[in-house]
């Protein structure tokens, strides 16, 4: 029995039986050739948006989540209670936390 060598593999010809060739059509076509299914969606209409106003607590919670994520500290599922308590603090405390996180980058 001969010992296994990585060098002997580089001299072998390799054939991939699953390789796709440019002339092959691997996917069936369900649409007619004249149908143009690729089109751009229309831009959103601002009048169709829902008129929700977030509470300051929710705005601070979302801003704190975003600041943590940008700083490279993505919140874990267990961090939700702490983030809720931090976002319930006054707005100037949350602004200070966000500035600290921004400068920590």
mmCIF file of C-alpha atoms in Angstrom:
data_model
loop_
_atom_site.group_PDB
_atom_site.id
_atom_site.type_symbol
_atom_site.label_atom_id
_atom_site.label_comp_id
_atom_site.label_asym_id
_atom_site.label_seq_id
_atom_site.Cartn_x
_atom_site.Cartn_y
_atom_site.Cartn_z
ATOM 1 C CA UNK A 1 0.000 0.000 0.000
ATOM 2 C CA UNK A 2 1.392 3.409 -0.941
ATOM 3 C CA UNK A 3 1.150 6.320 1.478
ATOM 4 C CA UNK A 4 -1.363 9.032 0.694
ATOM 5 C CA UNK A 5 0.099 12.202 -0.740
ATOM 6 C CA UNK A 6 -1.563 15.513 -1.457
ATOM 7 C CA UNK A 7 0.817 16.044 -4.370
ATOM 8 C CA UNK A 8 -0.665 13.150 -6.311
ATOM 9 C CA UNK A 9 -4.100 14.821 -6.304
ATOM 10 C CA UNK A 10 -2.887 17.852 -8.229
ATOM 11 C CA UNK A 11 -1.886 15.700 -11.191
ATOM 12 C CA UNK A 12 -5.327 14.074 -11.556
ATOM 13 C CA UNK A 13 -7.933 15.339 -13.969
ATOM 14 C CA UNK A 14 -11.177 16.178 -12.198
ATOM 15 C CA UNK A 15 -14.533 16.054 -13.917
ATOM 16 C CA UNK A 16 -17.528 17.603 -12.181
ATOM 17 C CA UNK A 17 -20.658 15.725 -13.260
ATOM 18 C CA UNK A 18 -22.858 18.518 -11.871
ATOM 19 C CA UNK A 19 -21.147 21.397 -13.642
ATOM 20 C CA UNK A 20 -23.491 23.577 -15.678
ATOM 21 C CA UNK A 21 -22.566 24.469 -19.202
ATOM 22 C CA UNK A 22 -23.557 27.865 -20.610
ATOM 23 C CA UNK A 23 -25.674 26.274 -23.336
ATOM 24 C CA UNK A 24 -27.693 24.140 -20.917
ATOM 25 C CA UNK A 25 -31.006 25.347 -19.581
ATOM 26 C CA UNK A 26 -31.218 23.851 -16.111
ATOM 27 C CA UNK A 27 -34.465 25.542 -15.038
ATOM 28 C CA UNK A 28 -37.820 25.024 -16.743
ATOM 29 C CA UNK A 29 -39.521 28.096 -18.109
ATOM 30 C CA UNK A 30 -43.126 28.447 -16.993
ATOM 31 C CA UNK A 31 -43.756 31.843 -18.563
ATOM 32 C CA UNK A 32 -44.096 32.547 -22.223
ATOM 33 C CA UNK A 33 -41.023 34.118 -23.856
ATOM 34 C CA UNK A 34 -42.986 37.297 -24.644
ATOM 35 C CA UNK A 35 -43.977 37.822 -20.978
ATOM 36 C CA UNK A 36 -41.809 40.356 -19.246
ATOM 37 C CA UNK A 37 -41.811 39.278 -15.589
ATOM 38 C CA UNK A 38 -38.856 41.430 -14.583
ATOM 39 C CA UNK A 39 -40.054 44.923 -13.724
ATOM 40 C CA UNK A 40 -39.464 47.589 -11.111
ATOM 41 C CA UNK A 41 -41.939 48.147 -8.324
ATOM 42 C CA UNK A 42 -43.490 51.605 -8.159
ATOM 43 C CA UNK A 43 -42.075 53.936 -5.527
ATOM 44 C CA UNK A 44 -43.981 53.984 -2.224
ATOM 45 C CA UNK A 45 -46.750 56.508 -1.835
ATOM 46 C CA UNK A 46 -46.261 58.550 1.364
ATOM 47 C CA UNK A 47 -50.036 58.949 1.683
ATOM 48 C CA UNK A 48 -50.375 55.164 2.085
ATOM 49 C CA UNK A 49 -48.084 55.018 5.112
ATOM 50 C CA UNK A 50 -49.556 54.299 8.498
ATOM 51 C CA UNK A 51 -49.674 57.254 10.840
ATOM 52 C CA UNK A 52 -48.130 55.849 13.988
ATOM 53 C CA UNK A 53 -46.334 57.987 16.503
ATOM 54 C CA UNK A 54 -43.875 56.153 18.704
ATOM 55 C CA UNK A 55 -43.713 56.910 22.380
ATOM 56 C CA UNK A 56 -40.455 58.464 23.600
ATOM 57 C CA UNK A 57 -39.706 55.206 25.438
ATOM 58 C CA UNK A 58 -39.976 53.211 22.190
ATOM 59 C CA UNK A 59 -37.922 55.760 20.248
ATOM 60 C CA UNK A 60 -35.178 55.612 22.889
ATOM 61 C CA UNK A 61 -35.282 51.795 22.899
ATOM 62 C CA UNK A 62 -34.888 51.626 19.114
ATOM 63 C CA UNK A 63 -32.131 54.255 19.165
ATOM 64 C CA UNK A 64 -30.279 52.344 21.883
ATOM 65 C CA UNK A 65 -30.563 49.060 19.940
ATOM 66 C CA UNK A 66 -29.248 50.805 16.820
ATOM 67 C CA UNK A 67 -26.384 52.466 18.719
ATOM 68 C CA UNK A 68 -25.339 49.154 20.275
ATOM 69 C CA UNK A 69 -25.431 47.414 16.899
ATOM 70 C CA UNK A 70 -23.397 50.171 15.206
ATOM 71 C CA UNK A 71 -20.849 50.021 18.035
ATOM 72 C CA UNK A 72 -20.364 46.319 17.297
ATOM 73 C CA UNK A 73 -22.310 45.058 20.301
ATOM 74 C CA UNK A 74 -25.467 43.516 18.857
ATOM 75 C CA UNK A 75 -28.067 43.062 21.602
ATOM 76 C CA UNK A 76 -28.728 39.474 22.573
ATOM 77 C CA UNK A 77 -32.241 38.205 23.351
ATOM 78 C CA UNK A 78 -31.486 38.229 27.083
ATOM 79 C CA UNK A 79 -30.546 41.923 26.955
ATOM 80 C CA UNK A 80 -34.078 43.077 26.206
ATOM 81 C CA UNK A 81 -35.048 43.691 29.850
ATOM 82 C CA UNK A 82 -31.940 45.805 30.464
ATOM 83 C CA UNK A 83 -32.475 47.793 27.266
ATOM 84 C CA UNK A 84 -36.100 48.418 28.277
ATOM 85 C CA UNK A 85 -34.957 49.719 31.683
ATOM 86 C CA UNK A 86 -32.267 51.914 30.131
ATOM 87 C CA UNK A 87 -34.672 53.362 27.593
ATOM 88 C CA UNK A 88 -37.107 54.258 30.415
ATOM 89 C CA UNK A 89 -34.490 56.651 31.840
ATOM 90 C CA UNK A 90 -34.751 60.362 30.995
ATOM 91 C CA UNK A 91 -33.892 61.397 27.434
ATOM 92 C CA UNK A 92 -30.651 63.170 28.394
ATOM 93 C CA UNK A 93 -29.327 59.944 29.970
ATOM 94 C CA UNK A 94 -30.130 58.007 26.795
ATOM 95 C CA UNK A 95 -28.488 60.669 24.647
ATOM 96 C CA UNK A 96 -25.361 60.404 26.795
ATOM 97 C CA UNK A 97 -25.353 56.599 26.452
ATOM 98 C CA UNK A 98 -25.684 56.871 22.693
ATOM 99 C CA UNK A 99 -22.851 59.415 22.495
ATOM 100 C CA UNK A 100 -20.635 57.107 24.555
ATOM 101 C CA UNK A 101 -21.435 54.204 22.278
ATOM 102 C CA UNK A 102 -20.796 56.353 19.211
ATOM 103 C CA UNK A 103 -17.383 57.417 20.504
ATOM 104 C CA UNK A 104 -16.495 53.838 21.477
ATOM 105 C CA UNK A 105 -16.375 52.826 17.819
#
